[in-house]
Coordinates of C-alpha atoms and ligand atoms in Angstrom, one line a residue:
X22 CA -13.3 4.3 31.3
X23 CA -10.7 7.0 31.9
X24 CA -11.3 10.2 30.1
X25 CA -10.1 10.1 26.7
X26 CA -8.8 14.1 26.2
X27 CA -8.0 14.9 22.2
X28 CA -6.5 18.3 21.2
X29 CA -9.3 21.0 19.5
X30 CA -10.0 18.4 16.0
X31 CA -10.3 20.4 12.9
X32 CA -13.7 19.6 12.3
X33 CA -15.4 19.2 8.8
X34 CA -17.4 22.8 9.1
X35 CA -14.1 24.8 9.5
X36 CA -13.1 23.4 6.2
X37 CA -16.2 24.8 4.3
X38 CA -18.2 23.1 1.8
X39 CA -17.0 25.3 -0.6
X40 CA -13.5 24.0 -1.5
X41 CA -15.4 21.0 -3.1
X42 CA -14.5 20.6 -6.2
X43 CA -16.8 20.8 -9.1
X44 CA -16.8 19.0 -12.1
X45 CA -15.4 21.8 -14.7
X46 CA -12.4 22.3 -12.1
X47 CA -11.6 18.6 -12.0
X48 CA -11.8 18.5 -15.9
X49 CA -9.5 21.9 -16.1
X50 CA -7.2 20.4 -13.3
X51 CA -6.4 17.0 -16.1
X52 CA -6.1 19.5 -18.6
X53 CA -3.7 21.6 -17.1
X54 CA -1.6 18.1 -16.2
X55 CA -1.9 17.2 -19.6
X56 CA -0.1 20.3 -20.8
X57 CA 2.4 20.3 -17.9
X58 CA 3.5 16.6 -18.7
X59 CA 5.0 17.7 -21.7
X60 CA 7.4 19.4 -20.0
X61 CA 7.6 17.4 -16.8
X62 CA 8.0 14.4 -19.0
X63 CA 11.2 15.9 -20.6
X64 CA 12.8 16.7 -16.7
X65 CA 15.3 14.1 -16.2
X66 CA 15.1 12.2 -13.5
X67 CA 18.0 13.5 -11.7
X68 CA 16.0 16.5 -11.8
X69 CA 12.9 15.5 -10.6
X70 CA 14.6 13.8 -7.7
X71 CA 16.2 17.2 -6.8
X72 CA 12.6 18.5 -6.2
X73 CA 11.7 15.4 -4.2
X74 CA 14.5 15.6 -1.7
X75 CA 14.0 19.2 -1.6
X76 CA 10.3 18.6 -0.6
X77 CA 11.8 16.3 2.1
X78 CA 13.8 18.1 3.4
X79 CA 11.0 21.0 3.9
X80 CA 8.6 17.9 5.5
X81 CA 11.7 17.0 7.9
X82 CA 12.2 20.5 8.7
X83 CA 8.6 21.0 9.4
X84 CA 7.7 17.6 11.0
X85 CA 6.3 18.8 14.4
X86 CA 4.1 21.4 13.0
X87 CA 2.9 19.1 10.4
X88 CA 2.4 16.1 12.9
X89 CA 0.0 18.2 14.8
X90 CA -1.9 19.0 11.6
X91 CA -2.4 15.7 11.3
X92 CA -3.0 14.5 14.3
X93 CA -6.0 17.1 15.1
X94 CA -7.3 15.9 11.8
X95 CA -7.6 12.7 11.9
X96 CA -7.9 12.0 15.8
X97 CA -4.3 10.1 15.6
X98 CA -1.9 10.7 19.0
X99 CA 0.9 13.2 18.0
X100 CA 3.5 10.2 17.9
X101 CA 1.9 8.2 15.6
X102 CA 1.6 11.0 13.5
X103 CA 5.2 11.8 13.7
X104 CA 6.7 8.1 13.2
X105 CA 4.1 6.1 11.4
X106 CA 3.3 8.8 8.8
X107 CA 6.2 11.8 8.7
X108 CA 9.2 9.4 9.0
X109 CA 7.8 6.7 7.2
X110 CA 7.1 9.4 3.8
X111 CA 10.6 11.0 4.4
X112 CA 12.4 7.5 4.1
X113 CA 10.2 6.7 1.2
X114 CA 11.1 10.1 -0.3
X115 CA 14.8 9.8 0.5
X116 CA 14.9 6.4 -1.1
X117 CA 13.4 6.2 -4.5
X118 CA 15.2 10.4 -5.3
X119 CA 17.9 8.5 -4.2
X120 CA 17.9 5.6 -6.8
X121 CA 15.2 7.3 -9.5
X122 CA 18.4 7.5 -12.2
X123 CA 19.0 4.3 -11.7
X124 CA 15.5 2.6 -11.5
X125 CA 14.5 4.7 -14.2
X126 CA 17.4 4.0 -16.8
X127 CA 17.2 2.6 -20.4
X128 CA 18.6 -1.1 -18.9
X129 CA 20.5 -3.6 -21.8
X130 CA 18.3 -7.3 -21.5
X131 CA 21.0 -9.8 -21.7
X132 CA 19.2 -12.7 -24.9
X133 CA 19.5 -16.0 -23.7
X134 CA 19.5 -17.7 -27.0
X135 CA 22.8 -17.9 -28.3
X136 CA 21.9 -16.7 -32.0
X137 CA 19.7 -13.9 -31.0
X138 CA 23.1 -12.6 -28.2
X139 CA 25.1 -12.6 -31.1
X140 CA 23.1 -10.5 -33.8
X141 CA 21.2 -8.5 -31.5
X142 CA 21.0 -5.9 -28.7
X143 CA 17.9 -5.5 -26.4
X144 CA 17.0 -2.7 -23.9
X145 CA 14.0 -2.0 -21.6
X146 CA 13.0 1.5 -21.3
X147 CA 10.4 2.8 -18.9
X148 CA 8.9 6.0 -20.3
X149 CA 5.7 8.0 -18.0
X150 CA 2.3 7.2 -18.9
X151 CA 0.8 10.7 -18.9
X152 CA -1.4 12.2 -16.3
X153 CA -2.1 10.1 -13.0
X154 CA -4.9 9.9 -11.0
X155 CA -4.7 9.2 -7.5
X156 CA -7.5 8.7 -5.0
X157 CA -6.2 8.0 -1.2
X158 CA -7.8 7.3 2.1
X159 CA -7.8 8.8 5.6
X160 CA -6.4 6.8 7.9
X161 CA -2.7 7.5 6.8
X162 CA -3.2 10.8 5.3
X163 CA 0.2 11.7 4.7
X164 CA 2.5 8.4 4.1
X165 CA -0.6 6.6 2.0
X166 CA -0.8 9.4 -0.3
X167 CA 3.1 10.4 -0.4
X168 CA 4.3 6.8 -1.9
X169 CA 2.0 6.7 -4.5
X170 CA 2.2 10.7 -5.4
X171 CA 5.9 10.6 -5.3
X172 CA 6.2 7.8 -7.5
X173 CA 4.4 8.4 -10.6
X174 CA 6.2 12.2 -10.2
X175 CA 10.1 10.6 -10.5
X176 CA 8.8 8.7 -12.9
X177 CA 8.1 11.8 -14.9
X178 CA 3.8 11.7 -14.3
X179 CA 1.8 14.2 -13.5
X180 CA -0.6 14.0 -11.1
X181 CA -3.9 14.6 -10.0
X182 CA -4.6 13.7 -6.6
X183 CA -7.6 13.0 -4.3
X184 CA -7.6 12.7 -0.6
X185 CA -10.7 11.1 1.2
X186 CA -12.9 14.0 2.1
X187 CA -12.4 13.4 5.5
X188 CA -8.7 14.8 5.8
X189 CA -8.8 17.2 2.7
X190 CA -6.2 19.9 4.9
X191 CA -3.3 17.1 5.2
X192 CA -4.4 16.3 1.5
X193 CA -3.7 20.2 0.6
X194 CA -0.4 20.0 3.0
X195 CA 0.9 17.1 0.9
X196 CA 0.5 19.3 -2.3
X197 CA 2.0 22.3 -0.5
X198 CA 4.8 20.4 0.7
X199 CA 6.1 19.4 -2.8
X200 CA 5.2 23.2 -3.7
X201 CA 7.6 23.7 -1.3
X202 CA 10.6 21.6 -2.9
X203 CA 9.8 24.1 -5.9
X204 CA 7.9 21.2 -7.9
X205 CA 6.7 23.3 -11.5
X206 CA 3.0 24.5 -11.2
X207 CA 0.3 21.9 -12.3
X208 CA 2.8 18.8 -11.8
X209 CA 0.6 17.8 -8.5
X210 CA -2.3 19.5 -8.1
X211 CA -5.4 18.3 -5.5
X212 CA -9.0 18.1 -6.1
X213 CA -11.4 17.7 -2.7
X214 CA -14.3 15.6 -2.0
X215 CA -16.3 12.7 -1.4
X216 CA -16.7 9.8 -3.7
X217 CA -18.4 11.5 -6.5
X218 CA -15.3 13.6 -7.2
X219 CA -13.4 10.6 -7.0
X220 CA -15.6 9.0 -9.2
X221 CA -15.5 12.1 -11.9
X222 CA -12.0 12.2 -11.9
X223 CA -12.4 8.4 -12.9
X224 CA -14.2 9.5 -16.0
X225 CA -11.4 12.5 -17.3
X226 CA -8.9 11.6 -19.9
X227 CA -6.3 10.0 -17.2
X228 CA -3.5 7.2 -18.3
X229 CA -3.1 5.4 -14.9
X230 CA -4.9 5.5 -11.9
X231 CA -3.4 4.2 -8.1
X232 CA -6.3 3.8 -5.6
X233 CA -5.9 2.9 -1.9
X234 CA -9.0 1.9 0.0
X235 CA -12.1 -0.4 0.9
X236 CA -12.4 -3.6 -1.6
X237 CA -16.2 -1.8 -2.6
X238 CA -14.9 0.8 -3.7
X239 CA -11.9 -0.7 -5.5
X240 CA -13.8 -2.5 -7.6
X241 CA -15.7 0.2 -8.8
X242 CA -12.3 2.2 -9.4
X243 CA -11.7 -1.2 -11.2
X244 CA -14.5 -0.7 -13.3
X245 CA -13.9 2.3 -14.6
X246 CA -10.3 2.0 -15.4
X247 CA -11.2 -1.4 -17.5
X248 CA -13.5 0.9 -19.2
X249 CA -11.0 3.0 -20.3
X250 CA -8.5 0.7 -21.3
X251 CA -6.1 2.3 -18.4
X252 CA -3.3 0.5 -15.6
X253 CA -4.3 0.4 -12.2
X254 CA -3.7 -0.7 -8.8
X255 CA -5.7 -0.9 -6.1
X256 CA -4.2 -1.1 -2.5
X257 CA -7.3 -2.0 0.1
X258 CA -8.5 -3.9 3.4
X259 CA -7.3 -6.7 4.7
X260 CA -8.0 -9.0 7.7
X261 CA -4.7 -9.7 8.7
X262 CA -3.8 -12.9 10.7
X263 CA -1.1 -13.4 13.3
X264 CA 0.2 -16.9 13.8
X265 CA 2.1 -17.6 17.5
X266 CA 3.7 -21.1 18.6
X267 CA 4.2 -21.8 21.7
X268 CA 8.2 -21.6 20.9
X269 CA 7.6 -17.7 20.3
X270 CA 8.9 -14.8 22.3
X271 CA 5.4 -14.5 24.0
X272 CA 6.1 -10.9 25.5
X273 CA 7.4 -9.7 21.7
X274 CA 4.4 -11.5 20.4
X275 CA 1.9 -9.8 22.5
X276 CA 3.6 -6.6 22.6
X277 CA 3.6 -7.0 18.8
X278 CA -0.3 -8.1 18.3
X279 CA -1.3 -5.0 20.9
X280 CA 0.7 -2.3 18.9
X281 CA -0.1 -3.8 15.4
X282 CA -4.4 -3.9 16.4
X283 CA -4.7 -0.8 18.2
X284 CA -2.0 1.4 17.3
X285 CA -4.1 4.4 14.8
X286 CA -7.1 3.0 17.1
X287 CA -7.3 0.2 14.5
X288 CA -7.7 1.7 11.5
X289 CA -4.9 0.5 9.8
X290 CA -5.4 -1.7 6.6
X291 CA -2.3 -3.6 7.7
X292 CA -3.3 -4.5 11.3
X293 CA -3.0 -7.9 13.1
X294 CA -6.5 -8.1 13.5
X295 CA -7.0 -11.9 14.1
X296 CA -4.5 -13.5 16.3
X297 CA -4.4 -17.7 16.5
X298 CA -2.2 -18.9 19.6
X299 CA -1.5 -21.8 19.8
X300 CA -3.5 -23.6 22.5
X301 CA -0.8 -24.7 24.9
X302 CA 0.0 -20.8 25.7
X303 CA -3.2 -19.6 24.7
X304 CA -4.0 -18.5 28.5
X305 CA -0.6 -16.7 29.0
X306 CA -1.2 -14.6 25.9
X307 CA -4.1 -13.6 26.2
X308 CA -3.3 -12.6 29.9
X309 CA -0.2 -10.9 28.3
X310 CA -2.6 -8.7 26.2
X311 CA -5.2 -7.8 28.9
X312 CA -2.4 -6.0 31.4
X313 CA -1.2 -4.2 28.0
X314 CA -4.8 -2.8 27.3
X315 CA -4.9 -2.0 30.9
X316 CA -1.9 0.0 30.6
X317 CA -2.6 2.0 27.3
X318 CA -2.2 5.4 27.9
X319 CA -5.4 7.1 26.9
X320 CA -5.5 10.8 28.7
X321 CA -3.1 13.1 28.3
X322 CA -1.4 15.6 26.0
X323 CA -1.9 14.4 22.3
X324 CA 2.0 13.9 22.4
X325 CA 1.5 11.6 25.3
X326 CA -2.1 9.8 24.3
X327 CA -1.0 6.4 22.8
X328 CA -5.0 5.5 21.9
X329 CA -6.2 7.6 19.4
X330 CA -10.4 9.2 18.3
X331 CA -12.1 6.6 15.7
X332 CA -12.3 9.3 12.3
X333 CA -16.1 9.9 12.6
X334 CA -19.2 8.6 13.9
X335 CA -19.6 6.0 10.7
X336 CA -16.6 4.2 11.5
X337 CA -17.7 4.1 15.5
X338 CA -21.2 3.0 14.8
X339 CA -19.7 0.5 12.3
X340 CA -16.7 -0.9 14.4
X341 CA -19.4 -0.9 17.5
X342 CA -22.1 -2.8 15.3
X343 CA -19.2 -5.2 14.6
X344 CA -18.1 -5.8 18.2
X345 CA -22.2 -6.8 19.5
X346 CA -22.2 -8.7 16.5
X347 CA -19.4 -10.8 17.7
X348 CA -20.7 -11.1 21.2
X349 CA -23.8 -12.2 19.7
X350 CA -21.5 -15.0 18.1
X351 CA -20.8 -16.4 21.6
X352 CA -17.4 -14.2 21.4
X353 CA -16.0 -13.3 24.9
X354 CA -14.9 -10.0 25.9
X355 CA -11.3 -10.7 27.9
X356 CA -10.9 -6.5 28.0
X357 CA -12.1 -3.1 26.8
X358 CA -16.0 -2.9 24.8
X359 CA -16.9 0.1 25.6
X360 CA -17.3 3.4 23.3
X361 CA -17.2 7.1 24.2
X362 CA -19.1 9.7 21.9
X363 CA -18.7 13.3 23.1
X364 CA -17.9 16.4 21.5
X365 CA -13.6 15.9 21.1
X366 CA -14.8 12.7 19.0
X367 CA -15.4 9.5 19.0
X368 CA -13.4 6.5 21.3
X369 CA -13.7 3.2 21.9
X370 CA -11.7 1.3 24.2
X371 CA -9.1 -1.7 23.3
X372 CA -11.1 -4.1 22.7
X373 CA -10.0 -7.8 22.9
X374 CA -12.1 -10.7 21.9
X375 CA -11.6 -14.4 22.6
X376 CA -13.5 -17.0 20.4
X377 CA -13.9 -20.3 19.4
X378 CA -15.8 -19.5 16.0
X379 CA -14.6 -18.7 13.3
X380 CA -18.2 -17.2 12.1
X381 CA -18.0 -14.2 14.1
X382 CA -18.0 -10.7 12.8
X383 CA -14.4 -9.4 13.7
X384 CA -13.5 -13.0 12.1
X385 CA -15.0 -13.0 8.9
X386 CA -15.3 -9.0 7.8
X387 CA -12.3 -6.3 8.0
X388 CA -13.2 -5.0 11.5
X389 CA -11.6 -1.0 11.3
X390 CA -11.2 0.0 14.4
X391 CA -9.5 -1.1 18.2
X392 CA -10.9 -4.7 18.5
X393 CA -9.1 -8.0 18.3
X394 CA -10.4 -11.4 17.9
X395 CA -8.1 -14.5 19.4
X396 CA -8.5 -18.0 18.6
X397 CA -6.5 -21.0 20.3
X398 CA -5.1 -23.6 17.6
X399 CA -4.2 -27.0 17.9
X400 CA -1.9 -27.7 14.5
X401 CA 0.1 -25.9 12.4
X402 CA -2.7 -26.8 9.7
X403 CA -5.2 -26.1 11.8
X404 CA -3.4 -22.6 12.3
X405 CA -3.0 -22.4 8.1
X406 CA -6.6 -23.1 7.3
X407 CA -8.0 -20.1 9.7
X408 CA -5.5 -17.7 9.2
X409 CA -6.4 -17.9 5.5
X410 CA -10.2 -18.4 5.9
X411 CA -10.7 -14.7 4.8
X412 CA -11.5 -12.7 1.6
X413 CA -8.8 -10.6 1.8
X414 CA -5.2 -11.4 2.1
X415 CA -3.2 -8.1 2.7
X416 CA -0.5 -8.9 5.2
X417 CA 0.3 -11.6 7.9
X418 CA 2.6 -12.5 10.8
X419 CA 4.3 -15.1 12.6
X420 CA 6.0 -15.4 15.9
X421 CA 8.1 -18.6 17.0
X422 CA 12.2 -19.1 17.4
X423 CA 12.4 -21.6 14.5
X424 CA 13.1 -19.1 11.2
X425 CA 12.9 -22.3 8.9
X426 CA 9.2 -23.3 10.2
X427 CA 8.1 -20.0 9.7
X428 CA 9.9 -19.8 6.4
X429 CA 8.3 -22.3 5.2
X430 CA 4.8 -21.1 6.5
X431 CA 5.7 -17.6 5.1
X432 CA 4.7 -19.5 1.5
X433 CA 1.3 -21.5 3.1
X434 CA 0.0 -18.3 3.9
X435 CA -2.4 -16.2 1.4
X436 CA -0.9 -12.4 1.6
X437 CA 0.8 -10.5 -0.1
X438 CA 3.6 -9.9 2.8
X439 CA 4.4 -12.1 5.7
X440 CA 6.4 -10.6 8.6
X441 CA 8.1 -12.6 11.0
X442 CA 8.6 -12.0 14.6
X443 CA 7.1 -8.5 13.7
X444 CA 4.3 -6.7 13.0
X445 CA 2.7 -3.9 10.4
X446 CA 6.5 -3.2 9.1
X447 CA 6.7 -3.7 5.6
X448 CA 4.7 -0.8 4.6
X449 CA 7.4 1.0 6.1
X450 CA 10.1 -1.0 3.7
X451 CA 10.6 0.7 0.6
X452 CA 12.2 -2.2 -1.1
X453 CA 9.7 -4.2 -0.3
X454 CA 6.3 -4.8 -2.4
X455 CA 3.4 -3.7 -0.5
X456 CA -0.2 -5.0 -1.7
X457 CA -2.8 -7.7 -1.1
X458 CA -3.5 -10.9 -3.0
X459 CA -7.9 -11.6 -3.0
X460 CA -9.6 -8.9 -2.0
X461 CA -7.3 -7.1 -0.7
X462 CA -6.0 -5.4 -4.1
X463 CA -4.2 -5.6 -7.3
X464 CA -0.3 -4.9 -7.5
X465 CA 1.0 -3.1 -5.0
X466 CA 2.1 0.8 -4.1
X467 CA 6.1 0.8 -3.9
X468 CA 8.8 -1.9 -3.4
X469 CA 12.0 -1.7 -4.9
X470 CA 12.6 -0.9 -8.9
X471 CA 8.8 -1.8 -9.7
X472 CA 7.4 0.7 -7.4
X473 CA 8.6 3.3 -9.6
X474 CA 8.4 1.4 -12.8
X475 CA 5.1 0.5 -12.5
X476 CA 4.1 4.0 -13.1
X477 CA 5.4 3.7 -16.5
X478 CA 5.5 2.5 -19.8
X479 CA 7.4 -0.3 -20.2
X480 CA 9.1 -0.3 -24.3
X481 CA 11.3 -3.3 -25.6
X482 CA 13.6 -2.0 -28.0
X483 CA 15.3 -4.7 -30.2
X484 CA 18.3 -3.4 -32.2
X485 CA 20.1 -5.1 -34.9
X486 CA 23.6 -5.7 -34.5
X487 CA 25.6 -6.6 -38.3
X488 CA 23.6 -4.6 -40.5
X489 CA 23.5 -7.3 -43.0
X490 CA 20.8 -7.8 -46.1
X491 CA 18.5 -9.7 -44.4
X492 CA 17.6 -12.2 -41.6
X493 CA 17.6 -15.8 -42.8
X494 CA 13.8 -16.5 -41.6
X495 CA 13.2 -12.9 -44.2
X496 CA 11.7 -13.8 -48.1
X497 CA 11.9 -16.0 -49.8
X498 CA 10.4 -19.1 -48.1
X499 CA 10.6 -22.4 -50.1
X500 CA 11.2 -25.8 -49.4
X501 CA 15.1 -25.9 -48.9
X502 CA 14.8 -23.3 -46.0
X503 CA 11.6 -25.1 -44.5
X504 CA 14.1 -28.1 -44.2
X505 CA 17.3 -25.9 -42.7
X506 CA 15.1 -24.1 -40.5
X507 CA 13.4 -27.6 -39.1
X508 CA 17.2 -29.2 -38.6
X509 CA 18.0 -25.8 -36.9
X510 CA 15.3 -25.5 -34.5
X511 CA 16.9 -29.6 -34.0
X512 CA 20.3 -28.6 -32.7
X513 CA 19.3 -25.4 -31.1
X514 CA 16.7 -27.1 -28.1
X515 CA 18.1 -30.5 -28.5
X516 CA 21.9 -30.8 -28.7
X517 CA 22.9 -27.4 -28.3
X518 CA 20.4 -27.0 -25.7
X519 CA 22.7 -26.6 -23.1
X520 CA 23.6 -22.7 -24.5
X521 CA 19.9 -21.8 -24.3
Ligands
ADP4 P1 -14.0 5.0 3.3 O1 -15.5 4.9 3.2 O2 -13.4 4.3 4.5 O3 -13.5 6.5 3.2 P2 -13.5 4.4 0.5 O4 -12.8 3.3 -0.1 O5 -14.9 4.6 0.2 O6 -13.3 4.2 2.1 O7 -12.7 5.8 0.2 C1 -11.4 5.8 -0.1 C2 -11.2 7.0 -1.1 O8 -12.0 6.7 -2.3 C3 -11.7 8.3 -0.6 O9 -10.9 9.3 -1.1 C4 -13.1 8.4 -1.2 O10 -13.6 9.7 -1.4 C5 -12.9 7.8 -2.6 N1 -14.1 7.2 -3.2 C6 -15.2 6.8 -2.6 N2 -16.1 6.4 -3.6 C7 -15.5 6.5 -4.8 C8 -15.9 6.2 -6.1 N3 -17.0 5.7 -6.4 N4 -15.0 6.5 -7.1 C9 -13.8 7.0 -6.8 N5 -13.4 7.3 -5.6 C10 -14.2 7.1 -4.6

């Protein structure tokens, strides 16, 4: 195995035990957002977006610097960095300061029922919940905290965020970076550690909280927020299927299932994990993928690396348990399966799996890390039932010329996304919803309108047009009425249905 060169990681001991948060500073941290929502609350949103694209701007202007942060943190090549986390939280940043006023405003219902459209006017209006806590991961540092974070601030939140002890400086960076767009004092503000101060935070007087990471540890974010009566989404793994015909762009499709497995050295919840290939060109793809993993580039400057370090040695022994699991299983190895521990971090080589079971480790559990399991299918239903013979249910792919077929399949498929012809790209689409159906979450991080509205209160507000005495179905009841009301109900959902 070539020698796998990282720039100087920021290790864990640089960052000093003592920045851990402790319990009184967590409870004075949802405190201090408490107070600072009633003014933030009262910022219109114009306003707050002013402070978002100001914040953007200071990310764009700053990009390199902060890719390198990130990449000696969390082991990722410099590029990745750059365009899978940087550009993908600028867009998202650009986009919802962009249209904030206009997801965010009071919005006239139109009534459907002809009597109710004529006396009455209705509005939605979606008002902040309060104080917001959000608990992230480490693989995307940067863009899986910015979404949420930026969110529930247009939406006039404040927030108290947690990044996974394992990148705690890009977790400071983020809150420094909205600092920077001159966001008011105790709007954001970051507590650091493990799980327990995750799990404190759980306990504080929040009104929402957004978690993204493992399915365990969602439900037990779950748990708590049902305990308090509070919203919450939950954003985590998934074991994400790629289906290719034999009508497919092969090179697109392999190129696709190579970049979407080992691109962040796997650890991307999104990944194409499991590809099935239909059998006919079964050989050719898997050949396809073998010269790619040959190829990678895994030396080099961190700007030219394209393989990145596993995050720490859990994740390696896990990942590496995983794989001999597998080959246990009868799984082949067509590339890669070997891991390199030494002092720059921990590596493991592009792994790529061929099978016949679907039994197998990297089949049936989330595998986190640079192996990929492929399976030869027969049928398209034979293609259906594997690709969603998994507990989770995050994204999926498909790759053949016919957009109808995979149209069609798009809806067969249990995931919360499908993309087609691509790979791991509607993260990257703010318009889009982005969450899992089965284990792989509850409602989703952004997309469109809802991703800001679902860090607020939604209010119905019913207003009465006329301003006469009193509504006909009002006192006094009695047997006349009961009759005009019966003959009403008549007309209205029988012959003057049609206006309904
Ligand atoms: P991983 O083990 O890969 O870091 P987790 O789902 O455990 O995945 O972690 C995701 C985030 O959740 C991290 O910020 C972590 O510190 C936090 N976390 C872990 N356990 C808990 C918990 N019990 N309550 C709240 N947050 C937690």
């Amino acid at each position: 195995m070539a020698v796998l060169e990282s720039v100087d990681p920021i290790t864990q001991e640089k960052i000093g035990e003592s920045l851990v948060s402790t319990e009184p500073e967590i409870e004075r941290a949802v405190a201090q957002a408490r107070k600072a929502f009633f003014v933030w609350s009262q910022v219109s949103p114009a306003e707050r977006a002013c402070f978002i694209i100001k914040a953007r701007d200071y990310l764009r202007d700053n990009r390199e610097e902060i890719a390198v942060l990130i990449s000696r943190e969390s082991g990722k090549p410099q590029f990745e960095a750059l365009v899978s986390e940087i550009a993908v939280a600028i867009d998202i940043m650009t986009y919802y300061s962009r249209r904030a006023c206009e997801f965010l405003a009071r919005a006239r219902v139109p009534l459907h029922s002809l009597v109710m459209s004529l006396s009455k006017k209705a509005y939605i209006a979606y008002e902040p919940v309060g104080v917001v806590g959000i608990i992230t991961p480490w693989n995307y540092p940067l863009s899986n905290a910015m979404s949420p974070v930026i969110c529930a601030l247009l939406a006039g939140n404040t927030v108290v965020y947690k990044p996974s002890e394992a990148t705690p400086i890009v977790g400071r960076k983020i809150v420094e970076i909205l600092r920077a767009g001159g966001l008011p004092e105790n709007v954001l503000q970051v507590i650091i550690g493990a799980g327990d101060v995750g799990a404190a935070l759980l306990t504080m007087p929040i009104d929402q909280v957004h978690f993204t990471g493992s399915a365990a540890t969602g439900r037990t974010v779950a748990e708590a927020a049902a305990k308090k009566m509070i919203p919450y989404t939950l954003e985590l793994g998934g074991s994400d299927p790629m289906i290719v015909f034999e009508d497919a762009n092969l090179e697109r499709a392999a190129n696709a299932a190579f970049w979407g497995r080992f691109a962040n050295a796997g650890q991307t919840c999104a990944a194409v994990k499991r590809v099935f290939v239909e059998e006919s060109v079964a050989d050719r793809f898997v050949g396809a993928l073998k010269e790619r993993a040959q190829s990678l580039k895994r030396s080099g400057s961190s700007i030219e690396r394209e393989l990145g370090a596993l995050i720490n040695e859990k994740q390696f022994l896990l990942i590496k348990r995983q794989l001999e699991d597998s080959i246990r299983g009868g799984a082949q190895v067509v590339a890669g399966g070997l891991a390199l521990k030494d002092s720059r971090g921990h590596f493991f080589e592009p792994t790529i799996l061929v099978t016949d079971r679907d039994d197998i480790c990297a089949m049936k559990e989330e595998t986190f890390g640079p192996v990929l399991a492929v399976r030869a299918f027969k049928t398209e239903d034979e293609a259906v039932r594997l690709a969603n013979n998994t507990d989770y249910g995050l994204s999926a792919s498909i790759f053949t010329k016919n957009k109808e077929r995979a149209l069609a399949l798009a809806r067969r498929l249990q995931a919360g996304s499908v993309s087609i012809n691509d790979a791991m790209a509607v993260f990257s689409t703010p318009e889009l919803p982005f969450g899992g159906v089965k284990s792989s979450g509850i409602g989703f991080s952004h997309g469109g309108a809802d991703g800001l509205r679902h860090f607020t209160r939604r209010k119905g507000i019913l207003a009465d047009r006329w301003g006469s005495k009193a509504e006909l179905y009002w006192y006094p009841y009695g047997e006349k009425k009961y009759r005009l009301f019966s003959k009403l109900i008549g007309w209205l959902y029988d012959t003057l249905d049609f206006l309904n």
